[in-house]
Coordinates of C-alpha atoms in Angstrom, one line a residue:
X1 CA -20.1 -51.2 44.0
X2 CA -17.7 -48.9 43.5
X3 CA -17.6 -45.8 45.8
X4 CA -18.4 -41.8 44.4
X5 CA -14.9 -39.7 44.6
X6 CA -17.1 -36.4 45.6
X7 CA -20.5 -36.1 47.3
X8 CA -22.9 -33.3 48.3
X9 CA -21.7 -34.5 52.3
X10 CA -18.3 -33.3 51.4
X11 CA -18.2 -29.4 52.8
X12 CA -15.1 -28.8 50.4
X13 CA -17.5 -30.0 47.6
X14 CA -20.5 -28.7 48.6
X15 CA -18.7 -25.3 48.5
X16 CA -17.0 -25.4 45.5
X17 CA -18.0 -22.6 43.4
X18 CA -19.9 -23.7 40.3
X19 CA -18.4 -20.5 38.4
X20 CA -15.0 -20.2 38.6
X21 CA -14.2 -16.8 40.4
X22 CA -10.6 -16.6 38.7
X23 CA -11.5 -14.9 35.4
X24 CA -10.1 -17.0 32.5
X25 CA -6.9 -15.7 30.8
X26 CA -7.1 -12.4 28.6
X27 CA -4.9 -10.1 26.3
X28 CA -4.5 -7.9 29.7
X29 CA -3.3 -11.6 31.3
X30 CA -1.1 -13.1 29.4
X31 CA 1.6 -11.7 27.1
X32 CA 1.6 -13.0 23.6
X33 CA 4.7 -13.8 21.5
X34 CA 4.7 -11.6 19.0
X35 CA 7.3 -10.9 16.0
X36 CA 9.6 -7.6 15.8
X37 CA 8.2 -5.6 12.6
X38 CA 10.7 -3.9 10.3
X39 CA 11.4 -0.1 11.5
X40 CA 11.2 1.0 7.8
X41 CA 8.9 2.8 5.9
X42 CA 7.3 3.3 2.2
X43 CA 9.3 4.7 -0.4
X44 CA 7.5 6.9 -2.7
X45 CA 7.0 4.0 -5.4
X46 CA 5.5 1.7 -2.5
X47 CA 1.4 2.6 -2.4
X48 CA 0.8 1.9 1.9
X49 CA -2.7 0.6 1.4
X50 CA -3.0 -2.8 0.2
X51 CA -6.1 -3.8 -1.2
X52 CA -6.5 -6.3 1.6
X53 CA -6.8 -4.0 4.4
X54 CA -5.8 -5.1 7.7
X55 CA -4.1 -8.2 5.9
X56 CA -1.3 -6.1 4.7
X57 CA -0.5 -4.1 7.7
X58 CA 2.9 -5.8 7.4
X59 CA 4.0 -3.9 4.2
X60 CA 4.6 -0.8 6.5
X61 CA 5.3 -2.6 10.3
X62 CA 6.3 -6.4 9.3
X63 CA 7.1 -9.4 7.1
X64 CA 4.4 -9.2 4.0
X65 CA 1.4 -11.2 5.3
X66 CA 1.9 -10.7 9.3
X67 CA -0.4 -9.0 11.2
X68 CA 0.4 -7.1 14.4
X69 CA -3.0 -8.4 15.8
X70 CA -2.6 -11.9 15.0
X71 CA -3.7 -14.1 17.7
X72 CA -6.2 -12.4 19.4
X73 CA -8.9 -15.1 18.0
X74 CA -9.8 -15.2 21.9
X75 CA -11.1 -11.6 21.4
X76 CA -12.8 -11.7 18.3
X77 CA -14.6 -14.6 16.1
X78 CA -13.6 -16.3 13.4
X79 CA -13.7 -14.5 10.2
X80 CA -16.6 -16.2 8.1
X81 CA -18.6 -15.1 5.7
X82 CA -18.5 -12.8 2.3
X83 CA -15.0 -11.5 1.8
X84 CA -14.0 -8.2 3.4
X85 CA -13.9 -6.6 0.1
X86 CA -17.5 -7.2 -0.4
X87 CA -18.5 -5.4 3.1
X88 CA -16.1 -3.1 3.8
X89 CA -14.2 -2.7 0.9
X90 CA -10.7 -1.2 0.3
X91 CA -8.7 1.7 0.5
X92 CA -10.4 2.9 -2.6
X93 CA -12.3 6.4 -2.9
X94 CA -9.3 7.7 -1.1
X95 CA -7.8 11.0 -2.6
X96 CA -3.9 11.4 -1.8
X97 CA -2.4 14.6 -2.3
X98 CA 1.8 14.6 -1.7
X99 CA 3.3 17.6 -0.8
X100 CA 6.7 18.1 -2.5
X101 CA 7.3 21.9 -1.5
X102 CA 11.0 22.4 0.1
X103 CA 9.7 24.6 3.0
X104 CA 6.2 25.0 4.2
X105 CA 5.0 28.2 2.2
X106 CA 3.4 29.9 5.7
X107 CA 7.5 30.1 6.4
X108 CA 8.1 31.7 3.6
X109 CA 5.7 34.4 4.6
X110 CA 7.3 37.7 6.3
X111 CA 4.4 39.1 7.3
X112 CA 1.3 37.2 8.5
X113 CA -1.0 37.3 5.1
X114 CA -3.9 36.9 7.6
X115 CA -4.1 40.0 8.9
X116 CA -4.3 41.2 5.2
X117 CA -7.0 39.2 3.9
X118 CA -8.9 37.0 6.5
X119 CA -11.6 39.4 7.8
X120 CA -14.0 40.9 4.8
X121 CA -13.5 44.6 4.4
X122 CA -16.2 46.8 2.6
X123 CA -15.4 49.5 0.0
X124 CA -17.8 52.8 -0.3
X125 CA -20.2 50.3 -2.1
X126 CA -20.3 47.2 -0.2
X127 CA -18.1 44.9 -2.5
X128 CA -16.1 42.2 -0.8
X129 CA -12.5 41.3 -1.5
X130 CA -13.3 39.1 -4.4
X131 CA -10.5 36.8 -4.2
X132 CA -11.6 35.6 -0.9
X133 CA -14.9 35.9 -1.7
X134 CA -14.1 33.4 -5.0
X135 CA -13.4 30.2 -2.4
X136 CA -16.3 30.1 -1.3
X137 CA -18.4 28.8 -4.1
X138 CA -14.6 27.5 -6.1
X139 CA -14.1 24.1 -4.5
X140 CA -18.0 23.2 -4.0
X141 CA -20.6 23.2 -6.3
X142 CA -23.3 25.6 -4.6
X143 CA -26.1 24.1 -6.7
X144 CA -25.3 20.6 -5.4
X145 CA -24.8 21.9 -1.7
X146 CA -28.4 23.7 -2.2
X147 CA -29.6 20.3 -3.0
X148 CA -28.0 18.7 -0.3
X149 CA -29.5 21.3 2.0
X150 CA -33.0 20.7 1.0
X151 CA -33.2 17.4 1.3
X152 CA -31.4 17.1 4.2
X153 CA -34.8 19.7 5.6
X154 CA -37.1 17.8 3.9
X155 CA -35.9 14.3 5.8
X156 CA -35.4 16.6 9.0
X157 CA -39.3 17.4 8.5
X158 CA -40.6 14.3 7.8
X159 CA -43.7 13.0 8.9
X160 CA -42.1 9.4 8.7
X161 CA -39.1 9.6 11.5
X162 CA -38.9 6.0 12.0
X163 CA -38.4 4.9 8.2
X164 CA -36.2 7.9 7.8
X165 CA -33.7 6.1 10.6
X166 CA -34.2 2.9 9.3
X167 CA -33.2 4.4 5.9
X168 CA -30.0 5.7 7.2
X169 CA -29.6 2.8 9.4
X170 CA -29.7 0.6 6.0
X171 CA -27.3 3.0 4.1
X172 CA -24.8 2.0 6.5
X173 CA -25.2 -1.2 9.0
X174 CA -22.0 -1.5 9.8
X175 CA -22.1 1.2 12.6
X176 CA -25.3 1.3 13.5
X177 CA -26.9 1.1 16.9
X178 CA -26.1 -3.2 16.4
X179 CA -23.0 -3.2 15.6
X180 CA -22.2 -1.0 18.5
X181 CA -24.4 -3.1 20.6
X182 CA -22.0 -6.1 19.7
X183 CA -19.1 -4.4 20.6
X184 CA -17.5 -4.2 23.9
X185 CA -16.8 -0.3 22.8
X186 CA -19.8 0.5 23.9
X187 CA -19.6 2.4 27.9
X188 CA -22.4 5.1 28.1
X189 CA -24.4 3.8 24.8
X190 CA -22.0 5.0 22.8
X191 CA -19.1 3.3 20.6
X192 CA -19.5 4.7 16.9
X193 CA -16.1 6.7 17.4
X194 CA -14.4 3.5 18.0
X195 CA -15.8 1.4 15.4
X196 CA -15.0 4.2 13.0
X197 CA -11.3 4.4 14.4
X198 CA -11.5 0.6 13.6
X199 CA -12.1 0.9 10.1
X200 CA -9.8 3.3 9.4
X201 CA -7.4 1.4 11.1
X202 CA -8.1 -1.8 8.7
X203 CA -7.8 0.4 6.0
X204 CA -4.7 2.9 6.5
X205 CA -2.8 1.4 9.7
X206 CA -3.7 4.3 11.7
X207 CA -2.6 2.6 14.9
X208 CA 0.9 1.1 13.2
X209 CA 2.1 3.6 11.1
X210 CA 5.6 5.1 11.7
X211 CA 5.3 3.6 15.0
X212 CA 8.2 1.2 16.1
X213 CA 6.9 -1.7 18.3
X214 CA 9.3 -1.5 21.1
X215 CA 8.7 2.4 21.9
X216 CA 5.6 3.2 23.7
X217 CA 3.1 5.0 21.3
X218 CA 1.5 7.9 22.4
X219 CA -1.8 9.9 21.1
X220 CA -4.3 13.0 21.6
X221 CA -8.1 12.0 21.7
X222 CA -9.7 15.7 21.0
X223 CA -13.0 13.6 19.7
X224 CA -15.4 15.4 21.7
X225 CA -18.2 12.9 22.5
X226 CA -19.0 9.2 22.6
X227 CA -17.5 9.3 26.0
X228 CA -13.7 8.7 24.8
X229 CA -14.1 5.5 23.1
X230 CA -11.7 6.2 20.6
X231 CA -8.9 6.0 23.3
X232 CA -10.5 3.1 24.7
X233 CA -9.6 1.2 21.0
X234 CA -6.7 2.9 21.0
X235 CA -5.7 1.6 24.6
X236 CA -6.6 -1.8 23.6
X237 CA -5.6 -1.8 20.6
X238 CA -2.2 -0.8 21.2
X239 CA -1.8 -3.1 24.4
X240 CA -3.2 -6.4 22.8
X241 CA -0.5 -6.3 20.7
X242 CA 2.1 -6.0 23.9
X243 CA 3.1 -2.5 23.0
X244 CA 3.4 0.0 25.6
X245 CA 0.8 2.6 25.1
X246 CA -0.2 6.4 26.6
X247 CA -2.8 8.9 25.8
X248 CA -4.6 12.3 26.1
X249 CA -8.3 13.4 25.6
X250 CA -10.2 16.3 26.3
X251 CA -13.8 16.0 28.3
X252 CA -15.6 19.0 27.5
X253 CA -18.9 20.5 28.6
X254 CA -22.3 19.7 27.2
X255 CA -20.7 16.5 25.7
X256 CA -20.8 12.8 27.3
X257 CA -18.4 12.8 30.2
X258 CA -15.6 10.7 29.7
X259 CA -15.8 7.4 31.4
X260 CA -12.6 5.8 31.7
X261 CA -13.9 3.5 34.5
X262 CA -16.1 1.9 31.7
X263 CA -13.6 1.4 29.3
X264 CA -13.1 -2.2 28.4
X265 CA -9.3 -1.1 28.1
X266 CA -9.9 -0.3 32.1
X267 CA -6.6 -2.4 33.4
X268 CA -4.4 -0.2 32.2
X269 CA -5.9 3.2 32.3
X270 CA -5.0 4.0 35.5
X271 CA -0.9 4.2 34.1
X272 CA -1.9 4.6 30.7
X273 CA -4.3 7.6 30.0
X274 CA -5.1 11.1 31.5
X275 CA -8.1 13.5 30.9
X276 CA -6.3 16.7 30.4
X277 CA -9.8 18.7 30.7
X278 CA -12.9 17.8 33.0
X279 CA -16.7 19.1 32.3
X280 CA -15.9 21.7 34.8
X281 CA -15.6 24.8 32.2
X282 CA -14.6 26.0 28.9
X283 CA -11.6 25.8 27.0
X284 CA -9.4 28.2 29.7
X285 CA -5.9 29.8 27.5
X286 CA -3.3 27.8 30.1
X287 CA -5.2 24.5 28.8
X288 CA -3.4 24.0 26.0
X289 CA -0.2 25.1 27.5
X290 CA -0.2 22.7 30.3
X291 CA -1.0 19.9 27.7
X292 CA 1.9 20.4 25.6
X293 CA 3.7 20.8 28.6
X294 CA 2.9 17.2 30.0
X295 CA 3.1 15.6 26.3
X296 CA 6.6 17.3 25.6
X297 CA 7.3 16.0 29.8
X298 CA 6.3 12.8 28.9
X299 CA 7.8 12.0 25.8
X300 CA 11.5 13.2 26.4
X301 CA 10.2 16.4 24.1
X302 CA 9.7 14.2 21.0
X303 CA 6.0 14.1 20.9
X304 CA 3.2 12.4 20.5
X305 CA 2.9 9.7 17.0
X306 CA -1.4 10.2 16.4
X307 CA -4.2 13.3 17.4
X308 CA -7.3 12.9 16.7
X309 CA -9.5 15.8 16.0
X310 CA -12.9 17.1 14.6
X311 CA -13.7 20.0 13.1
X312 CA -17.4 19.7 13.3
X313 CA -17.9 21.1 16.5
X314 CA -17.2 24.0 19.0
X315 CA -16.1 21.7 21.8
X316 CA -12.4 23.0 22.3
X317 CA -13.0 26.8 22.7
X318 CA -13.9 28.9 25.2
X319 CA -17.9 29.0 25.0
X320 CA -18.3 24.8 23.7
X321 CA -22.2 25.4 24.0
X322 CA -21.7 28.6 21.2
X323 CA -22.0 27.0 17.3
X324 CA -20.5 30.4 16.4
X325 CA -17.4 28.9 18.1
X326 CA -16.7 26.1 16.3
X327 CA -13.8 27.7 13.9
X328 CA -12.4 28.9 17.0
X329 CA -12.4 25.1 18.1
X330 CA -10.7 24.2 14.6
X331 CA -7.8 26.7 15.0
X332 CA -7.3 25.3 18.6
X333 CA -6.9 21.6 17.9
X334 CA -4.1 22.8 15.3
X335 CA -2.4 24.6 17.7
X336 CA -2.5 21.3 19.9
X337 CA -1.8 19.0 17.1
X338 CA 1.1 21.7 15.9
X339 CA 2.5 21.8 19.8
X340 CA 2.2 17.8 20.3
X341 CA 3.0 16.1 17.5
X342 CA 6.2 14.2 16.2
X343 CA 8.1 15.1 13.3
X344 CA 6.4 12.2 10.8
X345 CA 3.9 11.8 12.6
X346 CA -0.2 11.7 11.9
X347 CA -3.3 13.7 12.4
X348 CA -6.7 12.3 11.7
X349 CA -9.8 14.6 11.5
X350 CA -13.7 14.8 11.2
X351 CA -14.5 17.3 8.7
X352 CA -17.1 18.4 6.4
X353 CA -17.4 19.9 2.6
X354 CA -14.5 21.5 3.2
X355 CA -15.7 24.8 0.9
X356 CA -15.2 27.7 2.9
X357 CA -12.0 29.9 2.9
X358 CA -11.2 29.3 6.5
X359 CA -11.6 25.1 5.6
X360 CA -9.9 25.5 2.8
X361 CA -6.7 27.6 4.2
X362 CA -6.7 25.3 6.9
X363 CA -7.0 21.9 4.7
X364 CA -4.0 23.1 2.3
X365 CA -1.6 24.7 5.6
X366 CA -1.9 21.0 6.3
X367 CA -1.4 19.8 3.0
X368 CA 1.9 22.0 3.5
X369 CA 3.3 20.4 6.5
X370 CA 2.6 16.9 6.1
X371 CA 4.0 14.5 3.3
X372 CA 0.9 13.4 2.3
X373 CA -2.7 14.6 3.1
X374 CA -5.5 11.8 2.8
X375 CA -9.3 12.8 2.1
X376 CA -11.4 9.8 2.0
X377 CA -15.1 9.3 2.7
X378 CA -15.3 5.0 2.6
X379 CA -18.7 3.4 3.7
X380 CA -18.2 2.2 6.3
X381 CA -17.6 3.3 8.8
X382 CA -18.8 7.0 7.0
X383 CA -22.6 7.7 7.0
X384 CA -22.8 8.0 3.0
X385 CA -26.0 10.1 3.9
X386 CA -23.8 12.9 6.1
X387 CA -21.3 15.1 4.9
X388 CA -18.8 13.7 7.2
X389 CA -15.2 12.4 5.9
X390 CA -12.0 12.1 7.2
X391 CA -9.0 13.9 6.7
X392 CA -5.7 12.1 7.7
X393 CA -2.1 13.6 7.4
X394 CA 0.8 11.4 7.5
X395 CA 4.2 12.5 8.1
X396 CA 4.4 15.6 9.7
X397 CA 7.6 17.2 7.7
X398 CA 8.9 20.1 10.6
X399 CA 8.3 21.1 13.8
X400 CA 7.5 25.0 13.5
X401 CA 7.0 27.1 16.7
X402 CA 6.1 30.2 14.9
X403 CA 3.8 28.5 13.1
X404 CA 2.1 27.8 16.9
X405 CA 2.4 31.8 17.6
X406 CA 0.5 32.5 13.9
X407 CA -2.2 30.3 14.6
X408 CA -2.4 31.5 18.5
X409 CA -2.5 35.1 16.9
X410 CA -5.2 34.1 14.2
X411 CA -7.4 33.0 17.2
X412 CA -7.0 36.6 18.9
X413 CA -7.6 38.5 15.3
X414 CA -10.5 36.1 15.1
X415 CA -12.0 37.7 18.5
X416 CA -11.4 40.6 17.7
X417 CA -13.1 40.4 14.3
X418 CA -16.1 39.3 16.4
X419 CA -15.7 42.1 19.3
X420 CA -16.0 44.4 15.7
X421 CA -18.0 43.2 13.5
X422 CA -20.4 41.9 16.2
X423 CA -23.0 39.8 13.6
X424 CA -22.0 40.7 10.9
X425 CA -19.0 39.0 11.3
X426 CA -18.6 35.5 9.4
X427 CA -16.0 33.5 10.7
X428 CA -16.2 31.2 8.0
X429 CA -14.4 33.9 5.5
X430 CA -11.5 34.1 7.6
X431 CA -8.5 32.9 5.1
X432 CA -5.0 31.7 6.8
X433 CA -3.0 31.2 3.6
X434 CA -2.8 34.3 1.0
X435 CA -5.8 33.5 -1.6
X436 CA -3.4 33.7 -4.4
X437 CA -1.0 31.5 -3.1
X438 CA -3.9 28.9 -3.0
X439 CA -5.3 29.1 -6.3
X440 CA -1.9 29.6 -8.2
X441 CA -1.4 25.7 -6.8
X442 CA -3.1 23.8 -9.5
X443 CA -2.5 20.1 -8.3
X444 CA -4.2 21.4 -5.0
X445 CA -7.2 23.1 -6.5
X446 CA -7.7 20.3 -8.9
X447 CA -7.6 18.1 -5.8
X448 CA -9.2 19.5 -3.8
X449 CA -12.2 20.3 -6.8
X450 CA -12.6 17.0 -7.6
X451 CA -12.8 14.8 -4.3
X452 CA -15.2 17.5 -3.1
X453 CA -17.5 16.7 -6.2
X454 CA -17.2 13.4 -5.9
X455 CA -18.4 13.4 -2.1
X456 CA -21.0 15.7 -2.3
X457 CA -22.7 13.9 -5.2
X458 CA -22.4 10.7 -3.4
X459 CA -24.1 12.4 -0.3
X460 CA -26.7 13.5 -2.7
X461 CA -27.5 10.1 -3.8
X462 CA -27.9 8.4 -0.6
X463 CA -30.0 11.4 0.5
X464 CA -32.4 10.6 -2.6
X465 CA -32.0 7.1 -2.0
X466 CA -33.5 7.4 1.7
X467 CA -36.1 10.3 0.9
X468 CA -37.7 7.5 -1.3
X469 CA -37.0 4.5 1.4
X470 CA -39.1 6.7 3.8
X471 CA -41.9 7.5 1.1
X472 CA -42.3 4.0 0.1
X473 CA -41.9 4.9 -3.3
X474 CA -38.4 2.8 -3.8
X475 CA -37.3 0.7 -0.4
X476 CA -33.4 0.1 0.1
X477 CA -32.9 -3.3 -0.6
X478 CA -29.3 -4.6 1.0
X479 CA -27.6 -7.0 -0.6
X480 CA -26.5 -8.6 2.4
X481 CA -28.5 -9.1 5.7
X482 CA -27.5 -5.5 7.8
X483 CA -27.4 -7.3 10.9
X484 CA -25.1 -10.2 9.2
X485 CA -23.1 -6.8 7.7
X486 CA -22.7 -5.6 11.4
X487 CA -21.4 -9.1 12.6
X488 CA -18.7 -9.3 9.9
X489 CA -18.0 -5.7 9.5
X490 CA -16.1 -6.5 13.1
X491 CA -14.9 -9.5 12.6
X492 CA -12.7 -8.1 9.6
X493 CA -11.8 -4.9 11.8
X494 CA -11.2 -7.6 15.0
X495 CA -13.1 -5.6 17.6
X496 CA -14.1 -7.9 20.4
X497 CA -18.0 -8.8 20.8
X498 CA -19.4 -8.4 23.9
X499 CA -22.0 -11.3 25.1
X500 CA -25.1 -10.7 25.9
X501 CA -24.7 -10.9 29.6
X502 CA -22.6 -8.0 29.7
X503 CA -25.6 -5.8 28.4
X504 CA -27.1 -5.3 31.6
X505 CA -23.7 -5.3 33.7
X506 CA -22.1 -2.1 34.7
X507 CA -18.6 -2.0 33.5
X508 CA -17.1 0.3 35.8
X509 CA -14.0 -0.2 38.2
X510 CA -10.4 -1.2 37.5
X511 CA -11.6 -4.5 39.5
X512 CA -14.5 -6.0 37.8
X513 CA -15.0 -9.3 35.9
X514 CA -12.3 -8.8 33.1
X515 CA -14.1 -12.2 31.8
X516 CA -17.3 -11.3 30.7
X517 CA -15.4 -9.1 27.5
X518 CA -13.0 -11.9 26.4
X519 CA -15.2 -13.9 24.5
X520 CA -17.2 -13.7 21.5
X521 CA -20.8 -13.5 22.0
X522 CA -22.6 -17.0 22.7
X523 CA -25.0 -18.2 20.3
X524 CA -28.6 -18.3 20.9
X525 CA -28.4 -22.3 20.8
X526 CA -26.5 -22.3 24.2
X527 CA -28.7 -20.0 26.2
X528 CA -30.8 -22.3 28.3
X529 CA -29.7 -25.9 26.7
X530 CA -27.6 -26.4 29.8
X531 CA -25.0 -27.9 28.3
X532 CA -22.8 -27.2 25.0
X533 CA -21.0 -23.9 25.7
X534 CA -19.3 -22.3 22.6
X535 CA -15.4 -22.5 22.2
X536 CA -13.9 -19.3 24.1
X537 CA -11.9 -18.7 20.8
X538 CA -14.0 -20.2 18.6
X539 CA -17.2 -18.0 17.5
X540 CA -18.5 -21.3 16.6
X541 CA -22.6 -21.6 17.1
X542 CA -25.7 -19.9 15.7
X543 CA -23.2 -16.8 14.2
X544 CA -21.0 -18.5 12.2
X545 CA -23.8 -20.8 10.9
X546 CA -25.1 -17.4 10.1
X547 CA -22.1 -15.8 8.4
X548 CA -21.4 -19.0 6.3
X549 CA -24.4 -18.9 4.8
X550 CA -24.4 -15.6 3.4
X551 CA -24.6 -16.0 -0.6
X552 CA -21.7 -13.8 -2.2
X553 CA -22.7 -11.3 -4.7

């Protein structure tokens, strides 16, 4: 009879930890090999955004067909399922506008043409400057917006809440409250800001582009809520791939706090990222000086490569709780984003219907300074129901200093407009770009005309579409399971999954079980069957029997 190597009278054995304490290895672990991209970038008869999305990240950072991110199947599962054109599409419904102007028409400008037009002066009978007056209704239909309007009431109103939600939640799965639930973006119930910053990435190499591999890439996070997970994707992102990384954000008041110590990023916050602004108090006037006085410190005066921004909001001024604030929030992230950023580098913002003067101004100062300005609206991650889009401008074409003092004077004119005017002042018809100038640019106003229509009537749509879900007079019918469009709607942006265990774990300190987020999420066939656990890089199980089932269109 042959004699047990290990029994229960063995201390050594008996105290042998059935779990392994040492946390298995991770993308914050081990380094990767990874190959050097080409430095280069697109020529103008290059188009940047390959109809495969993340597949074609190469054509601006490598070899055709090599993906930064390759590797990281220990992160994320296999990619099964429909093809990623048939969830998340492509770059399409994107409208690019190049800029081919010589100098930047605001430096061409010897007096400021704000203090001319921006505020709306009265004659003897009430009539308005007329040119101003003319963008307001000029690059948005106002019928269609009144449309919008109403129904947007009518849902707010309804007597149905919970089909209303669901009908939203069907317009667009794939950031919904699963999909964030699956992710390991997801400290302090948030994580829509990150699966959005995911997309996008897939779509128009936010994270890669103009970027070299072996310099460490900085960004601004001025997204005011969702407790900074866009610079927790950013952080990971960015490090996964073995690049050195570093960035900003801004933690107002009356928004979630910041929680770095959630982050799954969390190993490498500590020398990685800084929270230029607590909850403390507003926006103060030496806030934005001492953060372009640590980004210019930091990066040897060259600036940071990506902000983001949103101009939805009133978080970056001085009163953050004040909605009549929230174009004095606008003009403040473009003074940061102005200050910060790198010649050729990129701004990505939240905005709206972009139809009042002040948007408009500001959308074509941009359009000015950057090579190309991007307005694109693709579902997902966008609600198709909200008039959210995103505005991304690549290639930053000069660094301006007096255009930092115009902007910082529009901002004072702006209060004292408001010190004035008192009520009657409207913010929204400030203009920062001479009228004429504007509409005397036809490939702008034709731009700008169109993609606006486009947008709106699409919002309209999926507003109609979800009044009648929550009537029960015509249901929304995916074509696709939405919690199967969730599941590969991050495999094809390769965010990690987070398994279920981890729901009811707090995720805070730099010291915690790094294991629990390095795995896909187990299927429901190993929970309680004592035995077969799933492949650590596999995503084998219940979810890809799942996935590989799904019928194409």
């Amino acid at each position: 009879m042959e004699t047990p190597l290990y029994t229960d009278a063995e201390e050594g054995y008996r105290n042998t930890p059935l779990v392994s304490p040492v946390p298995p290895p991770s993308v914050f672990t081990v380094p990767r090999p990874l190959a050097r991209p080409r430095q280069g970038r697109h020529g103008p008869e290059t188009h940047p955004y390959p109809a495969g999305g993340m597949s074609g990240r190469g054509s601006r950072d490598g070899p055709p067909g090599h993906s930064p991110y390759a590797g990281q199947k220990r992160d994320t599962v296999a990619a099964q399922g429909p093809p990623a054109e048939e969830v998340v599409g492509t770059a399409r419904d994107v409208a690019v506008l190049k800029s081919d102007t010589a100098n930047p028409v605001l430096l061409e400008q010897q007096v400021p043409r704000w203090a001319q037009t921006c505020i709306l002066k009265t004659d003897g009978g009430g009539n308005h400057d007329q040119t101003v007056a003319t963008l307001a209704d000029r690059f948005a239909d106002p019928d269609l917006i009144d449309m919008v309007t109403a129904l947007e009431t009518k849902l707010g109103r309804s007597t149905a809440p919970d089909q209303v939600a669901a009908g939203r939640w069907l317009e667009n799965p794939a950031v919904g409250p699963n999909a964030r639930a699956r992710s390991v973006f997801n400290s302090s119930g948030g994580g829509s800001r990150a699966l959005e910053l995911a997309a996008l990435d897939y779509l128009f190499h936010v994270s890669t582009y103009n970027a070299p591999i072996d310099a460490t890439f900085y960004f601004i996070d001025l997204y005011p809520a969702d407790a900074g997970t866009a610079s927790d994707y950013l952080l990971w992102r960015k490090h996964s791939g073995r690049q050195r990384v570093y960035g900003w954000a801004a933690s107002p008041p009356d928004y979630p706090a910041l929680a770095p110590a959630k982050f799954y990023s969390r190993p490498i916050v500590k020398d990685g990222f800084h929270v230029f602004r607590d909850q403390q108090s507003a926006l103060l006037p030496n806030d934005l000086e001492t953060l372009a006085s640590e980004v210019a410190a930091r990066t040897s005066n060259h600036g940071a490569h990506l902000v983001l921004g949103n101009m939805l909001g009133p978080h970056l001024s001085t009163a953050p709780s004040d909605g009549s604030h929230v174009n004095e929030a606008v003009l403040n992230q473009l003074i940061i984003m102005f200050r910060t950023l790198r010649q050729g580098g990129q701004a990505l913002f939240t905005v709206g219907h972009l139809a009042t003067p002040l948007a408009v101004s500001v959308l074509y100062l941009l359009h000015q300074y950057f090579e190309e300005t991007l307005l694109t609206r693709p579902v997902p991650p966008c609600d198709p129901w909200a008039a959210k889009r995103y505005l991304l401008c690549r290639g930053l074409r000069v660094y301006q200093p007096a255009l930092f003092e115009f902007l910082e004077g529009a901002v004072a004119y702006m209060f004292q407009c408001m010190d004035e005017g008192g009520a009657e002042f409207d913010s929204d018809r400030l203009c920062l770009v001479d009228p004429v100038v504007m509409l005397a640019d036809e490939p702008f106003t034709t731009w700008l005309e169109t993609v606006n229509g486009k947008h709106i009537m699409a919002q309209l749509k999926s507003l109609q579409r979800i009044s009648k879900h929550a009537a029960g007079e015509e249901p929304i019918v995916p074509a696709l399971d939405p919690n199967l469009i969730a599941n590969r709607c991050l495999q094809i942006w390769q965010v990690p999954l987070a398994r279920p265990v981890d729901a009811g774990r707090p995720r805070g300190g730099s010291g915690g079980d790094h294991s629990s987020h390095n795995r896909p999420a187990p299927s429901a066939s190993h929970s309680g069957s004592g035995g077969g656990g799933g492949r650590a890089g596999g995503g084998g199980g219940l979810l890809d029997n799942l996935l590989s089932g799904i019928s194409r269109k």
